PDB file of C-alpha atoms in Angstrom:
ATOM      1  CA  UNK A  10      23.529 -21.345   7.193  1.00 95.00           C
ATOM      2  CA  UNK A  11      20.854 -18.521   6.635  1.00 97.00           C
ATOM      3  CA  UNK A  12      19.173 -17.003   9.116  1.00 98.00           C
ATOM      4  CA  UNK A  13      17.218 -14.193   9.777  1.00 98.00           C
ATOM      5  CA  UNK A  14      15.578 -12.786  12.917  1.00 98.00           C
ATOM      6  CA  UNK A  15      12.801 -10.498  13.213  1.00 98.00           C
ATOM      7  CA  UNK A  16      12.504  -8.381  16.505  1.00 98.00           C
ATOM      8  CA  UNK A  17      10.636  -5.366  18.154  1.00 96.00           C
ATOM      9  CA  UNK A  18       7.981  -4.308  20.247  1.00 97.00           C
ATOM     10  CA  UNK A  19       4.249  -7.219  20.683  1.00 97.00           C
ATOM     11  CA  UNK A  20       2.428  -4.476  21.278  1.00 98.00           C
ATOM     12  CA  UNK A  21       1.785  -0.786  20.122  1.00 98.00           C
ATOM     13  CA  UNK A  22      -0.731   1.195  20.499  1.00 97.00           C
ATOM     14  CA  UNK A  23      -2.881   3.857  17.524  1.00 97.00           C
ATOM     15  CA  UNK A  24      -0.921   6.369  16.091  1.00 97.00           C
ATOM     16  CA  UNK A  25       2.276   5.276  17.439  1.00 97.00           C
ATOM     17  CA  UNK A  26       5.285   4.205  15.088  1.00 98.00           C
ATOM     18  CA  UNK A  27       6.725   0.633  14.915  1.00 98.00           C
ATOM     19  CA  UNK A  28      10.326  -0.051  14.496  1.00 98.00           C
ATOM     20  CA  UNK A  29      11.196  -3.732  13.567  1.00 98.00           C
ATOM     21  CA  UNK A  30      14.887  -5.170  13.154  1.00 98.00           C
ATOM     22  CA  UNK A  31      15.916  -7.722  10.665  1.00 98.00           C
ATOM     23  CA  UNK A  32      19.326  -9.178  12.094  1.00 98.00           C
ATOM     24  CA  UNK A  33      20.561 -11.578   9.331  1.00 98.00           C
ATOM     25  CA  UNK A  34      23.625 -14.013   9.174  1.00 97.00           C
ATOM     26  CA  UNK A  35      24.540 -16.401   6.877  1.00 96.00           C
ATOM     27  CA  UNK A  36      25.261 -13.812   4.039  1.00 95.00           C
ATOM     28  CA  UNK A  37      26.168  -9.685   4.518  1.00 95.00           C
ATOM     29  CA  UNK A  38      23.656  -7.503   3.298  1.00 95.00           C
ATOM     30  CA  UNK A  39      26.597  -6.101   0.830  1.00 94.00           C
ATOM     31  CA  UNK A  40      26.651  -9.100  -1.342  1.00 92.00           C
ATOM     32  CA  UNK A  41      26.033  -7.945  -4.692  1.00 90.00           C
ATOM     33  CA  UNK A  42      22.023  -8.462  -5.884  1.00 90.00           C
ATOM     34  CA  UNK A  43      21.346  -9.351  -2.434  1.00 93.00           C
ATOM     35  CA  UNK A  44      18.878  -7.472   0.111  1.00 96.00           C
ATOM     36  CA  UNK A  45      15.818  -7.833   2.328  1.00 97.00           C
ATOM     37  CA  UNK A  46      11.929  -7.879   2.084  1.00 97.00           C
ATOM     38  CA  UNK A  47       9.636  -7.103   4.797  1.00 98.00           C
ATOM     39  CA  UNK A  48       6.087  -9.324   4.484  1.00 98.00           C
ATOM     40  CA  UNK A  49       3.080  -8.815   6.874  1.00 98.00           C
ATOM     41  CA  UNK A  50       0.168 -11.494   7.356  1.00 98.00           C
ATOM     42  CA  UNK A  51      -2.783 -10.377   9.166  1.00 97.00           C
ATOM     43  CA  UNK A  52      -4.240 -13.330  11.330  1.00 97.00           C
ATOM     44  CA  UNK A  53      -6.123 -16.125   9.386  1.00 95.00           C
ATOM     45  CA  UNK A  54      -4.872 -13.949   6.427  1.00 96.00           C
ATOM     46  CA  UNK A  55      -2.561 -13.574   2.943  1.00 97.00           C
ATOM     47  CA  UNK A  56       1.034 -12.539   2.613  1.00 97.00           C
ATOM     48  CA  UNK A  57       1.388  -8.867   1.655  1.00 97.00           C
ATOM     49  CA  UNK A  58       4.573  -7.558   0.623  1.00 96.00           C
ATOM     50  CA  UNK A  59       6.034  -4.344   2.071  1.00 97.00           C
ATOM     51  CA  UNK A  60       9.480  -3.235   0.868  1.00 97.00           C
ATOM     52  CA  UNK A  61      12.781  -4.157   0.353  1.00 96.00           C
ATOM     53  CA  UNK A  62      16.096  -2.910   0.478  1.00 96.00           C
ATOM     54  CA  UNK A  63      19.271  -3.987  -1.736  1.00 95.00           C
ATOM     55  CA  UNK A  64      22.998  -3.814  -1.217  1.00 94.00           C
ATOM     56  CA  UNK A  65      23.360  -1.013  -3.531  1.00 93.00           C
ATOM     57  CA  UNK A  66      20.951   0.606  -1.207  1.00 94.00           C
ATOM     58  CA  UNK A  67      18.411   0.126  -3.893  1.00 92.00           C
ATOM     59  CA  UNK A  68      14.643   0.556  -1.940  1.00 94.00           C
ATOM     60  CA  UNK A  69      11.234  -0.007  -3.202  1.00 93.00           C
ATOM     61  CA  UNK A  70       7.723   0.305  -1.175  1.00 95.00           C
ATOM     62  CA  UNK A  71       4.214  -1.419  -1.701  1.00 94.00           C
ATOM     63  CA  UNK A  72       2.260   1.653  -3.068  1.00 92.00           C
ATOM     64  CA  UNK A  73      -0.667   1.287  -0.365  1.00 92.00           C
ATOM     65  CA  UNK A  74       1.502   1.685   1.963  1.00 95.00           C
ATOM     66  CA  UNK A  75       4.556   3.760   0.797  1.00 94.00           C
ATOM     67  CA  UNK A  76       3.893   7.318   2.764  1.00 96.00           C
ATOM     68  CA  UNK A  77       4.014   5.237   6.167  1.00 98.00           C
ATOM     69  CA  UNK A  78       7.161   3.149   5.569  1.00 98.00           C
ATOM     70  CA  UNK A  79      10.981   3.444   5.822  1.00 98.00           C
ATOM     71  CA  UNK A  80      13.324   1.162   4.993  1.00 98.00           C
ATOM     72  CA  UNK A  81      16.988   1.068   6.407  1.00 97.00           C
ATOM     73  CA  UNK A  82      20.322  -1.195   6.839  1.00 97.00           C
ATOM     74  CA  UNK A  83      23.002  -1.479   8.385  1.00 97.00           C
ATOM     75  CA  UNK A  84      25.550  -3.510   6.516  1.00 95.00           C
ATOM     76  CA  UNK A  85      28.181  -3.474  10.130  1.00 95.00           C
ATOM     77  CA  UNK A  86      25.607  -4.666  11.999  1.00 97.00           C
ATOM     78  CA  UNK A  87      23.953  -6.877   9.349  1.00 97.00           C
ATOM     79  CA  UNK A  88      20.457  -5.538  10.174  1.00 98.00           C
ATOM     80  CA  UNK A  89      17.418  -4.255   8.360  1.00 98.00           C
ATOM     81  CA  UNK A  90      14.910  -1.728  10.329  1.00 98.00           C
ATOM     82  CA  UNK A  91      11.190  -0.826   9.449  1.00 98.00           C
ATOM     83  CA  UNK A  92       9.565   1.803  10.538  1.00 98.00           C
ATOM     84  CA  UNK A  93       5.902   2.086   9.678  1.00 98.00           C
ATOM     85  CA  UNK A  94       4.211   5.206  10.686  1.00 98.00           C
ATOM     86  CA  UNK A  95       0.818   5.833  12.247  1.00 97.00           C
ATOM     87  CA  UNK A  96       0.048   1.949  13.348  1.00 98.00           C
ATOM     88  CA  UNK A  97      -3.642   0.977  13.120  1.00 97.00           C
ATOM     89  CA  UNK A  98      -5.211  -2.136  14.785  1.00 97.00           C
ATOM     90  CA  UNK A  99      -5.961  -3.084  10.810  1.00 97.00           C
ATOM     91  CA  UNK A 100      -1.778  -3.015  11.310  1.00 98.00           C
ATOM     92  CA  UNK A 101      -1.705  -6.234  13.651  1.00 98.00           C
ATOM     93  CA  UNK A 102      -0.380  -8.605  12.165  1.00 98.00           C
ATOM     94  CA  UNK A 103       3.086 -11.497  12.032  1.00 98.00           C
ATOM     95  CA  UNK A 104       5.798  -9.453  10.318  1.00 98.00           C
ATOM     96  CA  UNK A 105       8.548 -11.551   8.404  1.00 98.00           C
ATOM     97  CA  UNK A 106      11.798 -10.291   6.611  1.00 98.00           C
ATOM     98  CA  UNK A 107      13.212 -12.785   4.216  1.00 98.00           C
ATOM     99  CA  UNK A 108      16.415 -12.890   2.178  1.00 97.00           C
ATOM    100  CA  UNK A 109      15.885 -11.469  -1.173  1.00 96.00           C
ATOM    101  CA  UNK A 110      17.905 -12.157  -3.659  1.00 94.00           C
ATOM    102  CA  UNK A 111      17.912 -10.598  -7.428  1.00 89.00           C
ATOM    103  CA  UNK A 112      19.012 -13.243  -9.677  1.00 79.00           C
ATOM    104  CA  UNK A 113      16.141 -15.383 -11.050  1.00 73.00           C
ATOM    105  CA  UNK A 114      13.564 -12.492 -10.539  1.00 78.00           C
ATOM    106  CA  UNK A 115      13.215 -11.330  -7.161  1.00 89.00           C
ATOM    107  CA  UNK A 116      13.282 -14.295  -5.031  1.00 94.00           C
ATOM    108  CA  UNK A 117      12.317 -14.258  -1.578  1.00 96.00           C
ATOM    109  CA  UNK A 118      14.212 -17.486  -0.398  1.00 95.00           C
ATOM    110  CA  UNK A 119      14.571 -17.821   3.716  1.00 97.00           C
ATOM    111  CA  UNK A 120      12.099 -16.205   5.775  1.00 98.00           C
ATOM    112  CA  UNK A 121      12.385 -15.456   9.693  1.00 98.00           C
ATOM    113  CA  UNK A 122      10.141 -17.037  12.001  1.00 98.00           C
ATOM    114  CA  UNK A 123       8.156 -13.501  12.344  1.00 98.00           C
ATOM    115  CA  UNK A 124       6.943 -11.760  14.939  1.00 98.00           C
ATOM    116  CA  UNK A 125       3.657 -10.979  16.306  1.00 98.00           C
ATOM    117  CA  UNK A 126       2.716  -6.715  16.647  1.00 98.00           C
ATOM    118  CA  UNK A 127      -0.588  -6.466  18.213  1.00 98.00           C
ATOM    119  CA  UNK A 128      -1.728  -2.601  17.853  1.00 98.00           C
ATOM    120  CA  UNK A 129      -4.320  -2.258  20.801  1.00 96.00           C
ATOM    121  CA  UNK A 130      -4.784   1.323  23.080  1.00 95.00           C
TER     122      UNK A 130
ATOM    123  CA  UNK B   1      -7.851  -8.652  -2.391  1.00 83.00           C
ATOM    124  CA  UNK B   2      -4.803 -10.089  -3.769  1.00 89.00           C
ATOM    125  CA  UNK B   3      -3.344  -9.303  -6.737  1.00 91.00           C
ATOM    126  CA  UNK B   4      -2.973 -13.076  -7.620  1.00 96.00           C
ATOM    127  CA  UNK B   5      -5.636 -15.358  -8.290  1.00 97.00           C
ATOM    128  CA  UNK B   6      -5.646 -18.407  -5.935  1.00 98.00           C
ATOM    129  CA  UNK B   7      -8.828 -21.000  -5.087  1.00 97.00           C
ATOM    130  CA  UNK B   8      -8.939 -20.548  -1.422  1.00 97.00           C
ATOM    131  CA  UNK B   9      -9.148 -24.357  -0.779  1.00 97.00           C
ATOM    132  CA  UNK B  10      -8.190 -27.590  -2.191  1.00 98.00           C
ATOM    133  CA  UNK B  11      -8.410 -30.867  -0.724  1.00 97.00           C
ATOM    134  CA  UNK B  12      -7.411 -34.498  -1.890  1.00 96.00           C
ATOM    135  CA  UNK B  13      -6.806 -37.905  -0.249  1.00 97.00           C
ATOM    136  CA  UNK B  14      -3.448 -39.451   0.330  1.00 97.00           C
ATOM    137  CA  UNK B  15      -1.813 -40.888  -3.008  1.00 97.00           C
ATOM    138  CA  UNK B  16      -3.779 -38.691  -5.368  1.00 97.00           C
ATOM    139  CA  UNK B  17      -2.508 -35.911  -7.100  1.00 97.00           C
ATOM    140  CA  UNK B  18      -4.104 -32.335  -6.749  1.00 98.00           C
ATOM    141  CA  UNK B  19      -3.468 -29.172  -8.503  1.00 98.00           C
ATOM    142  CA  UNK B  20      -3.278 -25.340  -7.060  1.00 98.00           C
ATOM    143  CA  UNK B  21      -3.627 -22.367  -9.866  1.00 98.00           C
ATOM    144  CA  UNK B  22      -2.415 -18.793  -9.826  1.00 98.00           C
ATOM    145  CA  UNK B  23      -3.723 -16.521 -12.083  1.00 98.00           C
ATOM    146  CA  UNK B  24      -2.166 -12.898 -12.692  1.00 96.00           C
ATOM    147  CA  UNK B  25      -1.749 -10.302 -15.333  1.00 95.00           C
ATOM    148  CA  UNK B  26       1.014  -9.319 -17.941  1.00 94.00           C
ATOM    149  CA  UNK B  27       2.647  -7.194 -15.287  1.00 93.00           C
ATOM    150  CA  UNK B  28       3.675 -10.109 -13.137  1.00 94.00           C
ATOM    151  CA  UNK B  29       3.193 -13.722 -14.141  1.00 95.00           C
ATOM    152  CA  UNK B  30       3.161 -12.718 -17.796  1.00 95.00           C
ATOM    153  CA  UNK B  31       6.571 -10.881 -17.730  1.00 93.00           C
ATOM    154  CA  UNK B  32       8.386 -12.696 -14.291  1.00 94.00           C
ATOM    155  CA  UNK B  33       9.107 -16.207 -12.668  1.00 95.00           C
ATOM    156  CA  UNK B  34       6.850 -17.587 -10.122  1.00 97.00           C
ATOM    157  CA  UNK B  35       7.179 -18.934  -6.646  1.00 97.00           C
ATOM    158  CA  UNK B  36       5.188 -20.993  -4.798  1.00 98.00           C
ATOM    159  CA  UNK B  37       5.593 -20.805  -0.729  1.00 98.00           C
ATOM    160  CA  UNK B  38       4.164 -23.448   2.029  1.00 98.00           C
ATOM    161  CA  UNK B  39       3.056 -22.695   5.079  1.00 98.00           C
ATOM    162  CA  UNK B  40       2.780 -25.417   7.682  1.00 97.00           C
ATOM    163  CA  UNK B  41       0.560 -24.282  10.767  1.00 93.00           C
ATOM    164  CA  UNK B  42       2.176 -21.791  13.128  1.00 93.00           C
ATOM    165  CA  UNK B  43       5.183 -21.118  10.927  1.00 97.00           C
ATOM    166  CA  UNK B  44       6.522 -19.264   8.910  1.00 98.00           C
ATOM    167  CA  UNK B  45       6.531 -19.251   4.896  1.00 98.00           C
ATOM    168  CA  UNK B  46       9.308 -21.484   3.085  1.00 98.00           C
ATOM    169  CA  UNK B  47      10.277 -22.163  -0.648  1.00 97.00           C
ATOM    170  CA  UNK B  48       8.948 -24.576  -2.602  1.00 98.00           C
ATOM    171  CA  UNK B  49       9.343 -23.920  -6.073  1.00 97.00           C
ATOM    172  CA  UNK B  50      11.010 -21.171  -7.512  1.00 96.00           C
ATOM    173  CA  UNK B  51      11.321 -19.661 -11.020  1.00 95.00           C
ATOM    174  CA  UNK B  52       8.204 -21.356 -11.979  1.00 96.00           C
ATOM    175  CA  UNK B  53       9.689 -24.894 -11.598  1.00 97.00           C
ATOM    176  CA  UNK B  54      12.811 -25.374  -9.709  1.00 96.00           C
ATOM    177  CA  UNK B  55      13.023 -26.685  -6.571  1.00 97.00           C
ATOM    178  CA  UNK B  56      15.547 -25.981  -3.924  1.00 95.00           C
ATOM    179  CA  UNK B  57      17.234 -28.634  -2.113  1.00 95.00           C
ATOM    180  CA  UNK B  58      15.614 -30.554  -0.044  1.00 95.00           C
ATOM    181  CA  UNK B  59      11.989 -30.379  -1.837  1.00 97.00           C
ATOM    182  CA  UNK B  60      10.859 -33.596  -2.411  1.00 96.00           C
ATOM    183  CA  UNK B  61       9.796 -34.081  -6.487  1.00 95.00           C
ATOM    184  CA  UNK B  62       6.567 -34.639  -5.672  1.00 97.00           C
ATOM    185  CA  UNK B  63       5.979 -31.037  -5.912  1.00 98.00           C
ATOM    186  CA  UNK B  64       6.265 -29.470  -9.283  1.00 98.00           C
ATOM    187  CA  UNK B  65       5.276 -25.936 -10.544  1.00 98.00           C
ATOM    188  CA  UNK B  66       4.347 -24.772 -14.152  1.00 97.00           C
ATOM    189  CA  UNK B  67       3.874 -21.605 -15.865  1.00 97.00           C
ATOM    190  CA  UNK B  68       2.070 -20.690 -18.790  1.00 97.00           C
ATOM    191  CA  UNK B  69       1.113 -17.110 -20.151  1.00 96.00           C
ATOM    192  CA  UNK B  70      -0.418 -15.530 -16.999  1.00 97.00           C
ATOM    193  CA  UNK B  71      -1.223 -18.212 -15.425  1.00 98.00           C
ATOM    194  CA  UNK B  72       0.932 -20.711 -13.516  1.00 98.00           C
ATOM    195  CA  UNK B  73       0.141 -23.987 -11.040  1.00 98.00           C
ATOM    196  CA  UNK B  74       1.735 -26.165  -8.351  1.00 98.00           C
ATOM    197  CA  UNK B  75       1.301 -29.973  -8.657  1.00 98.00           C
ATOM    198  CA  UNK B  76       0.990 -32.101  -5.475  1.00 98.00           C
ATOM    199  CA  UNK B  77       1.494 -35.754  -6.484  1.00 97.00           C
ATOM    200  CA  UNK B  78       1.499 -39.124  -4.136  1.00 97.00           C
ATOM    201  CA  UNK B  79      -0.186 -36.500  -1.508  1.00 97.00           C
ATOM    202  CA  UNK B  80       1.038 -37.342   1.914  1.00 97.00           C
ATOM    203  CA  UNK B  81      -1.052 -35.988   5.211  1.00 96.00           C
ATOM    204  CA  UNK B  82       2.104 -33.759   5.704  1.00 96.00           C
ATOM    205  CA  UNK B  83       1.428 -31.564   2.773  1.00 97.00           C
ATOM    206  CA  UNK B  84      -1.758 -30.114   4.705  1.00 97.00           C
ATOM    207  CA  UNK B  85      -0.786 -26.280   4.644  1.00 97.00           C
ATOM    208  CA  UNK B  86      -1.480 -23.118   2.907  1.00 98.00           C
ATOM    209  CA  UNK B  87       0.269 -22.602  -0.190  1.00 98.00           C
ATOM    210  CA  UNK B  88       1.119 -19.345  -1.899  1.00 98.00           C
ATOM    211  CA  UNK B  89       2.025 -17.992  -4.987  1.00 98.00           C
ATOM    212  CA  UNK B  90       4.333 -15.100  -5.707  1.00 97.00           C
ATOM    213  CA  UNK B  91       5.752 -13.184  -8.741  1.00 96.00           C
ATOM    214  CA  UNK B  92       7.463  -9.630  -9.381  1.00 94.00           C
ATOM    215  CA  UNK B  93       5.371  -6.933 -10.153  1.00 93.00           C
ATOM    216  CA  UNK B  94       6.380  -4.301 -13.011  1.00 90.00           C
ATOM    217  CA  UNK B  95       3.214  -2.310 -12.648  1.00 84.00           C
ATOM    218  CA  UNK B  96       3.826   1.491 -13.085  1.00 73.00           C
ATOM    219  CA  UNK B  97       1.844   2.234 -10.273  1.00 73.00           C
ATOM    220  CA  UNK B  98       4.318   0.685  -8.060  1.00 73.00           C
ATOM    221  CA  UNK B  99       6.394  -2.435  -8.589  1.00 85.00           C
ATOM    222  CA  UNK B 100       7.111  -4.798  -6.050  1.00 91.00           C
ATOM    223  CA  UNK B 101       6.313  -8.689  -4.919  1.00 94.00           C
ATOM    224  CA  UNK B 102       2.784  -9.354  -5.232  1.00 95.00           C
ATOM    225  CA  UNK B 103       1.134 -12.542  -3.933  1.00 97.00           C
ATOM    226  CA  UNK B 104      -1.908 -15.031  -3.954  1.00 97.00           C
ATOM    227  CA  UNK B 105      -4.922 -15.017  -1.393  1.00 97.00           C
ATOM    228  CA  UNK B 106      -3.307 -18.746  -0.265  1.00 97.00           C
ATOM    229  CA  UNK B 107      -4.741 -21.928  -0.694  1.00 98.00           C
ATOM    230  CA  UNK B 108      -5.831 -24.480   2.090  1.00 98.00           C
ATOM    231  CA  UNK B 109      -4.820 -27.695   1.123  1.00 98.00           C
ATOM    232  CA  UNK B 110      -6.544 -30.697   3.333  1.00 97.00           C
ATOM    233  CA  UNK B 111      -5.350 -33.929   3.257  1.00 96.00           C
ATOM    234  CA  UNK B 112      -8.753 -35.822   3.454  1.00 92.00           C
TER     235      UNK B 112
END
């Protein structure tokens, strides 16, 4: 079955950069129309979208946010990394990365359980 | 603020039938599908409709999602006290500014 899994550092502190991994299985990130999203959700607060990354290496950023983000994969190791630059306590927040596949629209379809990054000095 | 339009709450009691809207622009809802997530306390998003009114396996037919013009809605019917959750809406974005997934603000749904 699908599965992804979100991992990387609780904690962080201001200015510092966060690095998140996506390790996937179920599907290979080289499946044709077939990639990953990142999705943040500030506590008590709404989805916002990221980026996402495609098997034909295909990337695209949220425009609030595009100068601070980078979005990689690694199709051997079926994992997705996101590093966002210059974290800010406005930053803390559950990260998710969820399937994303290109068929009916862009569909976000499973979701990892997420991960809590608290950014705190 | 969200570029979706959501009512932050909604509430019904058990049998009845409630309704959650999403309202967007030409950019999104007007040219793309829309999904609708739920989000049970402490976890994490999942599926519940997809391309404005499919629903994956598994998703009971008591939920059913519409879409007209820019505007699109998720029906709740026989509401059960396990449908309290936050539910989200979701479309593509072709905004020349920057296209990507753009969501609701989320809607509380209490089972009364």
């Amino acid at each position: 079955q699908v599965t992804l899994k979100e991992s990387g550092p609780v904690l962080v502190k201001p200015t510092e950069t966060l690095t998140l991994t996506c390790t996937v299985s179920g599907f290979s990130l080289s499946n044709a129309r077939m990639g990953v999203s990142w999705i943040r959700q500030p506590p008590g607060k709404a989805l916002e979208w990221l980026a996402h990354i495609f098997s034909n290496d295909e990337k695209s950023y949220s425009t609030s946010l595009k100068s601070r983000l980078t979005i990689s994969k690694d199709t051997s190791k079926s994992q997705v990394v996101l590093t966002m630059t210059n974290m800010d306590p406005v930053d803390t927040a559950t990260y998710y990365c969820a399937r994303t596949v290109d068929v009916i629209g862009r569909l976000l379809d499973y979701w990892g359980q997420g991960t809590l990054v608290t950014v705190s000095s | 603020q969200s570029v979706l339009t959501q009512p932050p709450s909604a509430s019904g009691t058990p049998g009845q039938r409630v309704t959650i809207s999403c309202s967007g622009s030409s950019s999104n809802i007007g040219s793309n599908t829309v999904n609708w997530y739920q989000q049970l306390p402490g976890t994490a998003p999942k599926l519940l409709i997809y391309s404005n009114n499919q629903r994956p396996s598994g998703v009971p037919d008591r939920f059913s999602g519409s879409k007209s013009g820019t505007s699109a809605s998720l029906a709740i019917s026989g509401l059960q006290s396990e449908d309290e959750a936050d539910y989200y809406c979701a479309a593509w974005d072709d905004s020349l500014n920057g296209p990507g997934v753009v969501f609701g603000g989320g809607t509380k749904l209490t089972v009364l």
